PDB file of C-alpha atoms in Angstrom:
ATOM      1  CA  UNK L1070       0.404 -10.718  17.314  1.00 46.00           C
ATOM      2  CA  UNK L1071       1.684  -7.312  16.266  1.00 52.00           C
ATOM      3  CA  UNK L1072       2.636  -6.165  12.789  1.00 55.00           C
ATOM      4  CA  UNK L1073       6.279  -6.075  11.824  1.00 55.00           C
ATOM      5  CA  UNK L1074       7.437  -2.509  12.185  1.00 49.00           C
ATOM      6  CA  UNK L1075      10.828  -2.419  10.499  1.00 42.00           C
ATOM      7  CA  UNK L1076      12.313   0.360   8.383  1.00 52.00           C
ATOM      8  CA  UNK L1077      12.704  -2.057   5.488  1.00 75.00           C
ATOM      9  CA  UNK L1078       9.963  -4.324   4.232  1.00 79.00           C
ATOM     10  CA  UNK L1079       9.431  -7.166   6.706  1.00 80.00           C
ATOM     11  CA  UNK L1080      10.197 -10.711   5.630  1.00 82.00           C
ATOM     12  CA  UNK L1081       7.316 -13.197   5.812  1.00 81.00           C
ATOM     13  CA  UNK L1082       9.180 -15.405   8.282  1.00 81.00           C
ATOM     14  CA  UNK L1083       9.517 -12.464  10.700  1.00 83.00           C
ATOM     15  CA  UNK L1084       5.862 -11.456  10.692  1.00 88.00           C
ATOM     16  CA  UNK L1085       4.241 -14.508  12.206  1.00 92.00           C
ATOM     17  CA  UNK L1086       2.165 -15.404   9.165  1.00 94.00           C
ATOM     18  CA  UNK L1087       0.219 -18.612   9.564  1.00 96.00           C
ATOM     19  CA  UNK L1088       0.403 -21.280   6.871  1.00 95.00           C
ATOM     20  CA  UNK L1089      -3.140 -20.391   5.816  1.00 97.00           C
ATOM     21  CA  UNK L1090      -2.289 -16.685   5.550  1.00 97.00           C
ATOM     22  CA  UNK L1091       0.658 -17.626   3.328  1.00 95.00           C
ATOM     23  CA  UNK L1092      -1.648 -19.791   1.202  1.00 96.00           C
ATOM     24  CA  UNK L1093      -4.125 -16.947   0.796  1.00 97.00           C
ATOM     25  CA  UNK L1094      -1.355 -14.489  -0.137  1.00 96.00           C
ATOM     26  CA  UNK L1095      -0.031 -16.960  -2.704  1.00 96.00           C
ATOM     27  CA  UNK L1096      -3.460 -17.276  -4.305  1.00 97.00           C
ATOM     28  CA  UNK L1097      -3.938 -13.509  -4.230  1.00 97.00           C
ATOM     29  CA  UNK L1098      -0.603 -13.091  -6.015  1.00 96.00           C
ATOM     30  CA  UNK L1099      -1.958 -15.279  -8.803  1.00 95.00           C
ATOM     31  CA  UNK L1100      -4.722 -12.741  -9.325  1.00 95.00           C
ATOM     32  CA  UNK L1101      -7.588 -14.638  -7.730  1.00 97.00           C
ATOM     33  CA  UNK L1102     -10.558 -12.954  -6.085  1.00 97.00           C
ATOM     34  CA  UNK L1103     -11.613 -13.835  -2.542  1.00 97.00           C
ATOM     35  CA  UNK L1104     -14.355 -16.102  -3.931  1.00 98.00           C
ATOM     36  CA  UNK L1105     -11.869 -17.888  -6.198  1.00 98.00           C
ATOM     37  CA  UNK L1106      -9.367 -18.272  -3.358  1.00 98.00           C
ATOM     38  CA  UNK L1107     -12.149 -19.741  -1.238  1.00 98.00           C
ATOM     39  CA  UNK L1108     -12.937 -22.334  -3.910  1.00 98.00           C
ATOM     40  CA  UNK L1109      -9.250 -23.212  -4.345  1.00 97.00           C
ATOM     41  CA  UNK L1110      -8.613 -23.607  -0.606  1.00 97.00           C
ATOM     42  CA  UNK L1111     -12.087 -24.904   0.378  1.00 98.00           C
ATOM     43  CA  UNK L1112     -12.764 -21.887   2.606  1.00 98.00           C
ATOM     44  CA  UNK L1113     -15.728 -19.573   3.005  1.00 98.00           C
ATOM     45  CA  UNK L1114     -15.207 -16.208   1.338  1.00 97.00           C
ATOM     46  CA  UNK L1115     -15.489 -14.490   4.739  1.00 98.00           C
ATOM     47  CA  UNK L1116     -12.696 -16.717   6.057  1.00 98.00           C
ATOM     48  CA  UNK L1117     -10.498 -15.797   3.093  1.00 98.00           C
ATOM     49  CA  UNK L1118     -11.139 -12.123   3.819  1.00 98.00           C
ATOM     50  CA  UNK L1119     -10.193 -12.648   7.478  1.00 98.00           C
ATOM     51  CA  UNK L1120      -6.922 -14.397   6.578  1.00 98.00           C
ATOM     52  CA  UNK L1121      -6.067 -11.790   3.962  1.00 97.00           C
ATOM     53  CA  UNK L1122      -6.804  -8.913   6.339  1.00 97.00           C
ATOM     54  CA  UNK L1123      -4.571 -10.467   8.999  1.00 97.00           C
ATOM     55  CA  UNK L1124      -1.767 -11.146   6.492  1.00 96.00           C
ATOM     56  CA  UNK L1125      -1.932  -7.567   5.214  1.00 96.00           C
ATOM     57  CA  UNK L1126      -1.804  -6.210   8.776  1.00 95.00           C
ATOM     58  CA  UNK L1127       1.136  -8.425   9.734  1.00 95.00           C
ATOM     59  CA  UNK L1128       3.149  -7.546   6.631  1.00 95.00           C
ATOM     60  CA  UNK L1129       2.229  -3.854   6.638  1.00 93.00           C
ATOM     61  CA  UNK L1130       0.572  -3.917   3.225  1.00 95.00           C
ATOM     62  CA  UNK L1131      -2.257  -1.378   2.909  1.00 95.00           C
ATOM     63  CA  UNK L1132      -4.191  -2.951   0.027  1.00 96.00           C
ATOM     64  CA  UNK L1133      -4.665  -6.066  -2.116  1.00 96.00           C
ATOM     65  CA  UNK L1134      -2.346  -4.922  -4.887  1.00 96.00           C
ATOM     66  CA  UNK L1135       0.545  -4.242  -2.530  1.00 95.00           C
ATOM     67  CA  UNK L1136      -0.117  -7.532  -0.728  1.00 96.00           C
ATOM     68  CA  UNK L1137       0.042  -9.409  -4.051  1.00 96.00           C
ATOM     69  CA  UNK L1138       3.271  -7.635  -5.012  1.00 95.00           C
ATOM     70  CA  UNK L1139       4.710  -8.423  -1.575  1.00 94.00           C
ATOM     71  CA  UNK L1140       3.900 -12.107  -2.101  1.00 95.00           C
ATOM     72  CA  UNK L1141       5.701 -12.052  -5.464  1.00 94.00           C
ATOM     73  CA  UNK L1142       8.754 -10.270  -4.069  1.00 92.00           C
ATOM     74  CA  UNK L1143       9.112 -12.766  -1.234  1.00 92.00           C
ATOM     75  CA  UNK L1144       8.521 -15.958  -3.196  1.00 91.00           C
ATOM     76  CA  UNK L1145       5.086 -16.741  -1.803  1.00 89.00           C
ATOM     77  CA  UNK L1146       3.455 -16.767  -5.231  1.00 84.00           C
ATOM     78  CA  UNK L1147       4.833 -20.185  -6.097  1.00 72.00           C
TER      79      UNK L1147
END
């Protein structure tokens, strides 16, 4: 799946995020580390990193901070 390449910020529903990638972004937006997200979602830390990396690529966010802000802006933070 390719990243959304729109002039404006892509909406989550247009980027092909999986449910798990949305879950990881939501936890990230709450300020949790990868280890904490793993405990919350019963995932290995490496799996959390994989989901987060994919979500960041799909949404065009270059780092954790921007990914967390993206999640807040688009209502993924809960």
